[in-house]
Amino acid sequence: MEILKASIKDYDLIHAIAVPSWQHTYSSILSAEQLDYMLTLMYSHDAITEQISIKGHHFLLAAEDGQYLGFASYEINSVYEATKIHKLYVLPGAQGRGVGKALVTVIENTAKAHGNNKLLLNVNRYNPAVNFYLKTGFAKIGQEDINIGNGYLMEDYIMQKPL
Ligand SMILES: CC(C)(COP(=O)(O)OP(=O)(O)OC[C@H]1O[C@@H](n2cnc3c(N)ncnc32)[C@H](O)[C@@H]1OP(=O)(O)O)[C@@H](O)C(=O)NCCC(=O)NCCS
């Protein structure tokens, strides 16, 4: 498996992984309306362009045998000496084969190389991915409900992994 740096030129690849992964993950957690609203808010071409060129998010793609299986985004020094994982999605058919762990490992190594000493992320409190994060060394350090407009909330745990 290869983990590759991605840019806005890879938007279509990222979006093509995000849509089925989101449907698979969130259709039992969020209403269809909230899911569509959040996909547009966070995955439109404009939104990803802003994340990369203004907010300083870096994207990675995981590929195997010419197939793109997953992606992640992260921000070094999101807060003092901490790297935040903003996105981590693996295609439903490719989950459980080490793709997620490989993406997190590259982010960990990059964070350490920049002098950061922890990883942070938010995950929906009802998402089984919480157990993936617990398994890979994260701990829950809090929770928050974030108002994302249109009457919708993100009901998240905040998780942290010391490096
Ligand atoms: C969560 C996700 C990124 C994990 O990636 P993955 O490639 O499926 O996981 P991996 O194969 O790398 O798993 C690494 C370890 O975690 C375990 N694991 C993976 N998913 C798990 C889960 N839901 N519950 C418990 N353990 C899990 C694996 O068994 C493996 O354990 P091992 O090291 O003992 O073999 C992926 O399943 C995914 O994209 N899920 C849907 C989208 C999502 O919820 N993303 C997170 C948004 S915050």
Coordinates of N, CA and C and ligand atoms in Angstrom, one line a residue:
M1 N 0.8 -1.2 0.0 CA 0.0 0.0 0.0 C 0.9 1.2 0.0
E2 N 0.4 2.3 -0.7 CA 1.2 3.5 -0.8 C 0.3 4.6 -0.1
I3 N 1.0 5.5 0.6 CA 0.3 6.7 1.1 C 0.9 7.9 0.4
L4 N 0.1 8.6 -0.3 CA 0.6 9.7 -1.2 C 0.1 11.0 -0.7
K5 N 0.9 12.1 -0.9 CA 0.4 13.4 -0.6 C -0.6 13.8 -1.7
A6 N -1.7 14.4 -1.3 CA -2.7 14.8 -2.3 C -2.8 16.3 -2.4
S7 N -3.4 16.8 -3.5 CA -3.6 18.3 -3.7 C -5.0 18.5 -4.2
I8 N -5.3 19.7 -4.4 CA -6.7 20.0 -4.9 C -6.9 19.4 -6.3
K9 N -5.8 19.0 -7.0 CA -6.0 18.3 -8.3 C -6.6 16.9 -8.1
D10 N -6.5 16.4 -6.8 CA -7.0 15.1 -6.5 C -8.5 15.2 -6.0
Y11 N -9.1 16.4 -6.1 CA -10.4 16.6 -5.5 C -11.4 15.4 -5.9
D12 N -11.4 15.1 -7.2 CA -12.4 14.1 -7.6 C -12.2 12.7 -7.0
L13 N -10.9 12.4 -6.8 CA -10.6 11.1 -6.1 C -11.0 11.1 -4.6
I14 N -10.8 12.3 -4.0 CA -11.2 12.4 -2.6 C -12.7 12.4 -2.4
H15 N -13.4 13.1 -3.3 CA -14.8 13.1 -3.2 C -15.4 11.8 -3.5
A16 N -14.8 11.0 -4.4 CA -15.3 9.7 -4.8 C -15.2 8.7 -3.7
I17 N -14.3 8.9 -2.8 CA -14.2 8.1 -1.6 C -15.1 8.6 -0.5
A18 N -15.2 9.9 -0.4 CA -16.0 10.5 0.7 C -17.4 10.1 0.6
V19 N -18.0 10.2 -0.6 CA -19.5 10.0 -0.7 C -19.9 8.6 -0.2
P20 N -19.4 7.5 -0.7 CA -19.8 6.2 -0.2 C -19.4 5.9 1.2
S21 N -18.3 6.5 1.6 CA -17.9 6.3 3.0 C -18.8 7.0 4.0
W22 N -19.2 8.2 3.6 CA -20.1 8.9 4.4 C -21.5 8.2 4.5
Q23 N -22.0 7.8 3.3 CA -23.3 7.1 3.3 C -23.3 5.9 4.2
H24 N -22.2 5.1 4.1 CA -22.1 3.9 4.9 C -21.9 4.2 6.4
T25 N -21.2 5.2 6.7 CA -21.0 5.5 8.1 C -22.1 6.2 8.8
Y26 N -22.7 7.2 8.1 CA -23.6 8.2 8.8 C -25.0 8.0 8.5
S27 N -25.4 7.1 7.6 CA -26.8 7.0 7.2 C -27.6 6.4 8.4
S28 N -27.0 5.7 9.4 CA -27.7 5.2 10.5 C -27.5 6.2 11.7
I29 N -26.8 7.3 11.6 CA -26.5 8.2 12.7 C -27.1 9.5 12.5
L30 N -27.1 10.0 11.2 CA -27.6 11.3 10.9 C -28.8 11.2 9.9
S31 N -29.7 12.2 9.9 CA -30.7 12.2 8.9 C -30.1 12.4 7.5
A32 N -30.8 12.0 6.5 CA -30.3 12.1 5.1 C -30.1 13.6 4.8
E33 N -30.9 14.5 5.4 CA -30.8 15.9 5.1 C -29.5 16.5 5.7
Q34 N -29.2 16.0 7.0 CA -28.0 16.5 7.7 C -26.7 16.0 7.0
L35 N -26.8 14.7 6.5 CA -25.7 14.1 5.8 C -25.4 14.9 4.5
D36 N -26.4 15.2 3.8 CA -26.2 16.0 2.5 C -25.6 17.4 2.8
Y37 N -26.2 18.0 3.9 CA -25.8 19.3 4.3 C -24.3 19.3 4.6
M38 N -23.9 18.3 5.4 CA -22.5 18.3 5.9 C -21.5 17.9 4.8
L39 N -21.9 17.1 3.9 CA -21.1 16.7 2.7 C -20.8 18.0 1.9
T40 N -21.9 18.8 1.7 CA -21.7 20.0 0.9 C -20.8 21.0 1.6
L41 N -21.1 21.1 2.9 CA -20.3 22.1 3.8 C -18.8 21.7 3.8
M42 N -18.5 20.5 3.8 CA -17.1 20.0 4.1 C -16.4 19.5 2.9
Y43 N -17.2 19.1 1.8 CA -16.5 18.4 0.7 C -16.8 19.0 -0.7
S44 N -17.4 20.2 -0.7 CA -17.6 20.9 -2.0 C -16.2 21.2 -2.5
H45 N -16.0 21.5 -3.8 CA -14.7 21.9 -4.3 C -14.2 23.1 -3.6
D46 N -15.1 24.1 -3.4 CA -14.7 25.3 -2.7 C -14.3 25.0 -1.3
A47 N -15.0 24.2 -0.6 CA -14.6 23.9 0.8 C -13.3 23.2 0.9
I48 N -13.0 22.3 0.1 CA -11.7 21.6 0.1 C -10.6 22.5 -0.3
T49 N -10.8 23.4 -1.3 CA -9.9 24.4 -1.7 C -9.5 25.3 -0.5
E50 N -10.5 25.7 0.2 CA -10.3 26.6 1.4 C -9.5 25.9 2.4
Q51 N -9.8 24.6 2.7 CA -9.1 23.8 3.7 C -7.6 23.7 3.4
I52 N -7.3 23.5 2.1 CA -5.9 23.3 1.7 C -5.2 24.7 1.6
S53 N -5.8 25.7 1.0 CA -5.0 26.9 0.7 C -5.1 27.9 1.7
I54 N -6.1 27.9 2.6 CA -6.3 28.9 3.6 C -6.0 28.3 5.0
K55 N -6.7 27.2 5.2 CA -6.6 26.7 6.6 C -5.4 25.8 6.9
G56 N -4.6 25.5 5.8 CA -3.4 24.7 6.0 C -3.6 23.2 6.3
H57 N -4.7 22.7 5.8 CA -4.9 21.2 5.9 C -4.1 20.5 4.8
H58 N -3.5 19.4 5.2 CA -2.8 18.6 4.2 C -3.6 17.3 4.0
F59 N -3.7 16.9 2.8 CA -4.4 15.6 2.4 C -3.5 14.5 2.0
L60 N -3.9 13.3 2.4 CA -3.2 12.1 2.0 C -4.2 11.2 1.3
L61 N -3.7 10.4 0.4 CA -4.5 9.3 -0.3 C -3.8 8.0 -0.1
A62 N -4.6 7.0 0.2 CA -4.0 5.6 0.3 C -4.4 4.9 -1.0
A63 N -3.4 4.2 -1.6 CA -3.6 3.5 -2.9 C -3.0 2.1 -2.8
E64 N -3.6 1.2 -3.5 CA -3.1 -0.1 -3.6 C -3.5 -0.7 -5.0
D65 N -2.5 -1.2 -5.7 CA -2.7 -1.7 -7.1 C -3.5 -0.7 -8.0
G66 N -3.1 0.6 -7.9 CA -3.8 1.6 -8.7 C -5.2 2.0 -8.3
Q67 N -5.6 1.4 -7.1 CA -7.0 1.8 -6.6 C -6.8 2.7 -5.4
Y68 N -7.6 3.7 -5.4 CA -7.6 4.7 -4.2 C -8.6 4.2 -3.2
L69 N -8.1 3.9 -2.0 CA -8.9 3.2 -1.0 C -9.3 4.1 0.2
G70 N -8.6 5.2 0.4 CA -8.9 6.0 1.6 C -8.2 7.3 1.5
F71 N -8.6 8.2 2.4 CA -7.9 9.5 2.4 C -7.9 10.0 3.9
A72 N -7.1 11.0 4.1 CA -7.1 11.6 5.4 C -6.7 13.1 5.2
S73 N -7.1 14.0 6.2 CA -6.5 15.3 6.2 C -6.1 15.7 7.6
Y74 N -5.1 16.5 7.7 CA -4.6 16.9 9.1 C -4.0 18.2 9.0
E75 N -3.8 18.8 10.2 CA -3.3 20.2 10.3 C -2.2 20.2 11.4
I76 N -1.0 20.5 11.0 CA 0.1 20.5 12.0 C -0.1 21.8 12.9
N77 N 0.3 21.8 14.1 CA 0.1 22.9 15.0 C -1.3 23.5 15.0
S78 N -2.2 22.7 15.0 CA -3.6 23.1 15.0 C -3.9 23.9 16.3
V79 N -3.4 23.3 17.4 CA -3.2 24.1 18.6 C -1.8 23.8 19.1
Y80 N -1.3 24.4 20.1 CA 0.1 24.3 20.5 C 0.6 22.9 20.5
E81 N 1.6 22.7 19.7 CA 2.3 21.4 19.6 C 1.4 20.2 19.4
A82 N 0.2 20.4 18.8 CA -0.7 19.3 18.5 C -1.1 19.3 17.0
T83 N -1.2 18.1 16.4 CA -1.7 18.0 15.1 C -3.1 17.4 15.1
K84 N -4.0 18.1 14.4 CA -5.4 17.6 14.4 C -5.7 16.8 13.1
I85 N -6.3 15.7 13.3 CA -6.8 14.9 12.2 C -8.2 15.4 11.9
H86 N -8.4 16.0 10.7 CA -9.7 16.5 10.4 C -10.6 15.5 9.7
K87 N -9.9 14.6 8.9 CA -10.7 13.7 8.1 C -10.0 12.3 8.0
L88 N -10.7 11.2 8.1 CA -10.1 9.9 7.9 C -11.2 9.0 7.4
Y89 N -11.1 8.6 6.1 CA -12.2 7.8 5.5 C -11.6 6.7 4.6
V90 N -12.1 5.5 4.8 CA -11.7 4.4 4.0 C -12.9 3.8 3.3
L91 N -12.8 3.5 2.1 CA -14.0 2.9 1.3 C -14.6 1.7 2.1
P92 N -15.9 1.6 2.2 CA -16.5 0.5 2.9 C -15.9 -0.9 2.6
G93 N -15.6 -1.1 1.3 CA -15.1 -2.4 0.9 C -13.6 -2.7 1.3
A94 N -13.0 -1.6 1.7 CA -11.5 -1.7 2.0 C -11.2 -1.6 3.5
Q95 N -12.3 -1.5 4.3 CA -12.0 -1.3 5.7 C -11.6 -2.6 6.4
G96 N -10.8 -2.4 7.5 CA -10.3 -3.6 8.2 C -9.1 -4.2 7.6
R97 N -8.4 -3.5 6.6 CA -7.2 -4.1 6.0 C -6.0 -3.3 6.3
G98 N -6.1 -2.4 7.3 CA -4.9 -1.7 7.7 C -4.7 -0.3 7.0
V99 N -5.7 0.1 6.2 CA -5.6 1.4 5.5 C -5.6 2.5 6.5
G100 N -6.6 2.5 7.4 CA -6.8 3.6 8.3 C -5.6 3.7 9.2
K101 N -5.1 2.6 9.7 CA -3.9 2.6 10.5 C -2.7 3.2 9.8
A102 N -2.5 2.8 8.5 CA -1.4 3.3 7.7 C -1.5 4.8 7.6
L103 N -2.7 5.3 7.4 CA -2.8 6.8 7.2 C -2.5 7.5 8.5
V104 N -3.0 6.9 9.7 CA -2.7 7.6 11.0 C -1.2 7.5 11.3
T105 N -0.5 6.4 10.9 CA 0.9 6.3 11.1 C 1.7 7.4 10.4
V106 N 1.3 7.6 9.1 CA 2.0 8.7 8.4 C 1.8 10.0 9.0
I107 N 0.6 10.3 9.5 CA 0.3 11.6 10.2 C 1.1 11.7 11.5
E108 N 1.1 10.6 12.2 CA 1.9 10.6 13.5 C 3.4 10.9 13.2
N109 N 4.0 10.3 12.2 CA 5.4 10.5 11.9 C 5.6 12.0 11.4
T110 N 4.7 12.5 10.6 CA 4.8 13.9 10.2 C 4.7 14.8 11.3
A111 N 3.7 14.6 12.2 CA 3.5 15.4 13.4 C 4.8 15.5 14.2
K112 N 5.4 14.3 14.5 CA 6.6 14.2 15.3 C 7.7 15.0 14.6
A113 N 7.8 14.8 13.3 CA 8.9 15.5 12.6 C 8.8 17.0 12.7
H114 N 7.5 17.5 12.9 CA 7.3 19.0 13.1 C 7.3 19.4 14.6
G115 N 7.8 18.5 15.4 CA 7.9 18.8 16.9 C 6.6 18.8 17.6
N116 N 5.5 18.2 17.0 CA 4.3 18.1 17.7 C 4.3 16.9 18.6
N117 N 3.6 17.0 19.8 CA 3.7 15.8 20.7 C 2.3 15.2 21.0
K118 N 1.3 15.5 20.2 CA 0.1 14.8 20.3 C -0.8 15.0 19.1
L119 N -1.7 14.0 18.9 CA -2.7 14.0 17.8 C -4.0 14.3 18.5
L120 N -4.8 15.1 17.8 CA -6.2 15.4 18.3 C -7.2 15.1 17.2
L121 N -8.4 14.8 17.6 CA -9.5 14.7 16.6 C -10.8 14.7 17.2
N122 N -11.8 15.0 16.4 CA -13.2 14.9 16.9 C -13.8 13.7 16.1
V123 N -14.7 13.0 16.8 CA -15.4 11.9 16.2 C -16.8 11.8 16.7
N124 N -17.7 11.6 15.9 CA -19.1 11.5 16.3 C -19.3 10.4 17.4
R125 N -20.0 10.8 18.4 CA -20.1 9.9 19.6 C -20.8 8.5 19.3
Y126 N -21.5 8.5 18.2 CA -22.2 7.2 17.8 C -21.5 6.5 16.7
N127 N -20.3 6.9 16.4 CA -19.6 6.3 15.3 C -18.7 5.2 15.8
P128 N -18.8 3.9 15.3 CA -18.0 2.8 15.8 C -16.5 3.1 15.6
A129 N -16.1 4.1 14.8 CA -14.7 4.5 14.6 C -14.1 4.9 15.9
V130 N -14.9 5.3 16.9 CA -14.4 5.6 18.2 C -13.5 4.4 18.7
N131 N -14.0 3.2 18.4 CA -13.3 1.9 18.9 C -12.0 1.7 18.1
F132 N -12.0 2.1 16.8 CA -10.7 2.1 16.1 C -9.7 3.0 16.7
Y133 N -10.2 4.2 17.1 CA -9.2 5.2 17.7 C -8.7 4.7 19.1
L134 N -9.6 4.1 19.9 CA -9.2 3.6 21.1 C -8.1 2.5 20.9
K135 N -8.4 1.6 19.9 CA -7.4 0.6 19.6 C -6.1 1.1 19.1
T136 N -6.1 2.3 18.5 CA -4.8 2.8 17.9 C -4.2 3.8 18.9
G137 N -4.6 3.8 20.1 CA -3.8 4.6 21.1 C -4.4 6.0 21.5
F138 N -5.6 6.3 21.0 CA -6.3 7.5 21.4 C -7.1 7.3 22.7
A139 N -7.3 8.4 23.4 CA -8.2 8.3 24.5 C -9.2 9.4 24.4
K140 N -10.4 9.2 25.0 CA -11.4 10.3 25.0 C -11.0 11.3 26.0
I141 N -11.0 12.6 25.6 CA -10.6 13.6 26.6 C -11.7 14.6 26.8
G142 N -12.8 14.5 26.1 CA -14.0 15.4 26.3 C -15.0 15.2 25.3
Q143 N -16.0 16.0 25.3 CA -17.0 15.9 24.3 C -17.6 17.3 24.1
E144 N -18.1 17.5 22.9 CA -18.7 18.8 22.5 C -19.8 18.6 21.5
D145 N -20.8 19.5 21.6 CA -21.8 19.6 20.5 C -21.5 20.9 19.8
I146 N -21.3 20.7 18.5 CA -20.9 21.9 17.6 C -22.1 22.2 16.7
N147 N -22.5 23.5 16.8 CA -23.6 24.0 15.9 C -23.0 24.3 14.5
I148 N -23.5 23.5 13.6 CA -23.0 23.7 12.2 C -24.0 24.4 11.3
G149 N -25.0 25.1 11.9 CA -26.0 25.8 11.1 C -27.1 24.9 10.7
N150 N -28.2 25.6 10.2 CA -29.3 24.9 9.7 C -30.0 24.1 10.8
G151 N -29.8 24.3 12.0 CA -30.4 23.6 13.1 C -29.7 22.3 13.4
Y152 N -28.5 22.0 12.8 CA -27.8 20.8 13.0 C -26.6 20.9 14.0
L153 N -26.4 19.8 14.7 CA -25.3 19.7 15.6 C -24.4 18.6 15.2
M154 N -23.1 18.7 15.5 CA -22.2 17.6 15.5 C -22.0 17.2 16.9
E155 N -22.3 16.0 17.3 CA -22.2 15.5 18.6 C -21.0 14.6 18.8
D156 N -19.9 15.3 19.2 CA -18.6 14.6 19.1 C -17.9 14.3 20.4
Y157 N -17.1 13.3 20.4 CA -16.0 13.1 21.4 C -14.8 13.8 20.9
I158 N -14.0 14.4 21.8 CA -12.7 14.9 21.5 C -11.7 13.8 21.9
M159 N -10.8 13.3 21.0 CA -9.9 12.3 21.4 C -8.4 12.7 21.1
Q160 N -7.5 12.2 21.9 CA -6.1 12.6 21.9 C -5.2 11.4 22.0
K161 N -4.1 11.5 21.2 CA -3.1 10.4 21.3 C -1.8 11.1 21.6
P162 N -1.1 10.8 22.7 CA 0.2 11.4 23.0 C 1.2 10.7 22.0
L163 N 2.2 11.5 21.6 CA 3.2 10.9 20.6 C 4.5 10.8 21.3
Ligands
LIG1 C1 -12.4 4.1 11.1 C2 -11.6 3.7 9.9 C3 -10.9 4.9 9.4 C4 -10.5 2.6 10.3 O1 -9.8 2.3 9.2 P1 -9.6 0.8 8.7 O2 -8.7 0.7 7.6 O3 -11.0 0.2 8.6 O4 -9.0 0.1 10.1 P2 -7.6 -0.7 10.1 O5 -7.8 -1.9 9.3 O6 -6.4 0.1 9.9 O7 -7.7 -1.2 11.7 C5 -6.6 -1.0 12.6 C6 -7.0 -1.7 13.9 O8 -8.2 -1.2 14.4 C7 -9.2 -2.2 14.5 N1 -10.5 -1.6 14.1 C8 -10.8 -1.0 12.9 N2 -12.1 -0.5 12.9 C9 -12.6 -0.8 14.1 C10 -13.8 -0.6 14.8 N3 -14.8 0.0 14.1 N4 -14.0 -1.1 16.0 C11 -13.0 -1.7 16.7 N5 -11.7 -1.9 16.1 C12 -11.6 -1.5 14.9 C13 -8.8 -3.3 13.5 O9 -9.3 -4.5 13.8 C14 -7.3 -3.2 13.6 O10 -6.9 -3.9 14.7 P3 -5.5 -4.8 14.7 O11 -4.4 -3.7 14.6 O12 -5.5 -5.5 16.0 O13 -5.6 -5.6 13.5 C15 -12.4 3.1 8.7 O14 -13.1 1.9 9.2 C16 -13.5 4.1 8.2 O15 -13.2 4.8 7.2 N6 -14.7 4.0 8.8 C17 -15.8 4.8 8.3 C18 -15.5 6.3 8.3 C19 -15.2 6.9 9.6 O16 -16.0 6.6 10.5 N7 -14.1 7.6 9.7 C20 -13.8 8.3 10.9 C21 -14.4 9.6 11.0 S1 -13.9 10.5 12.4

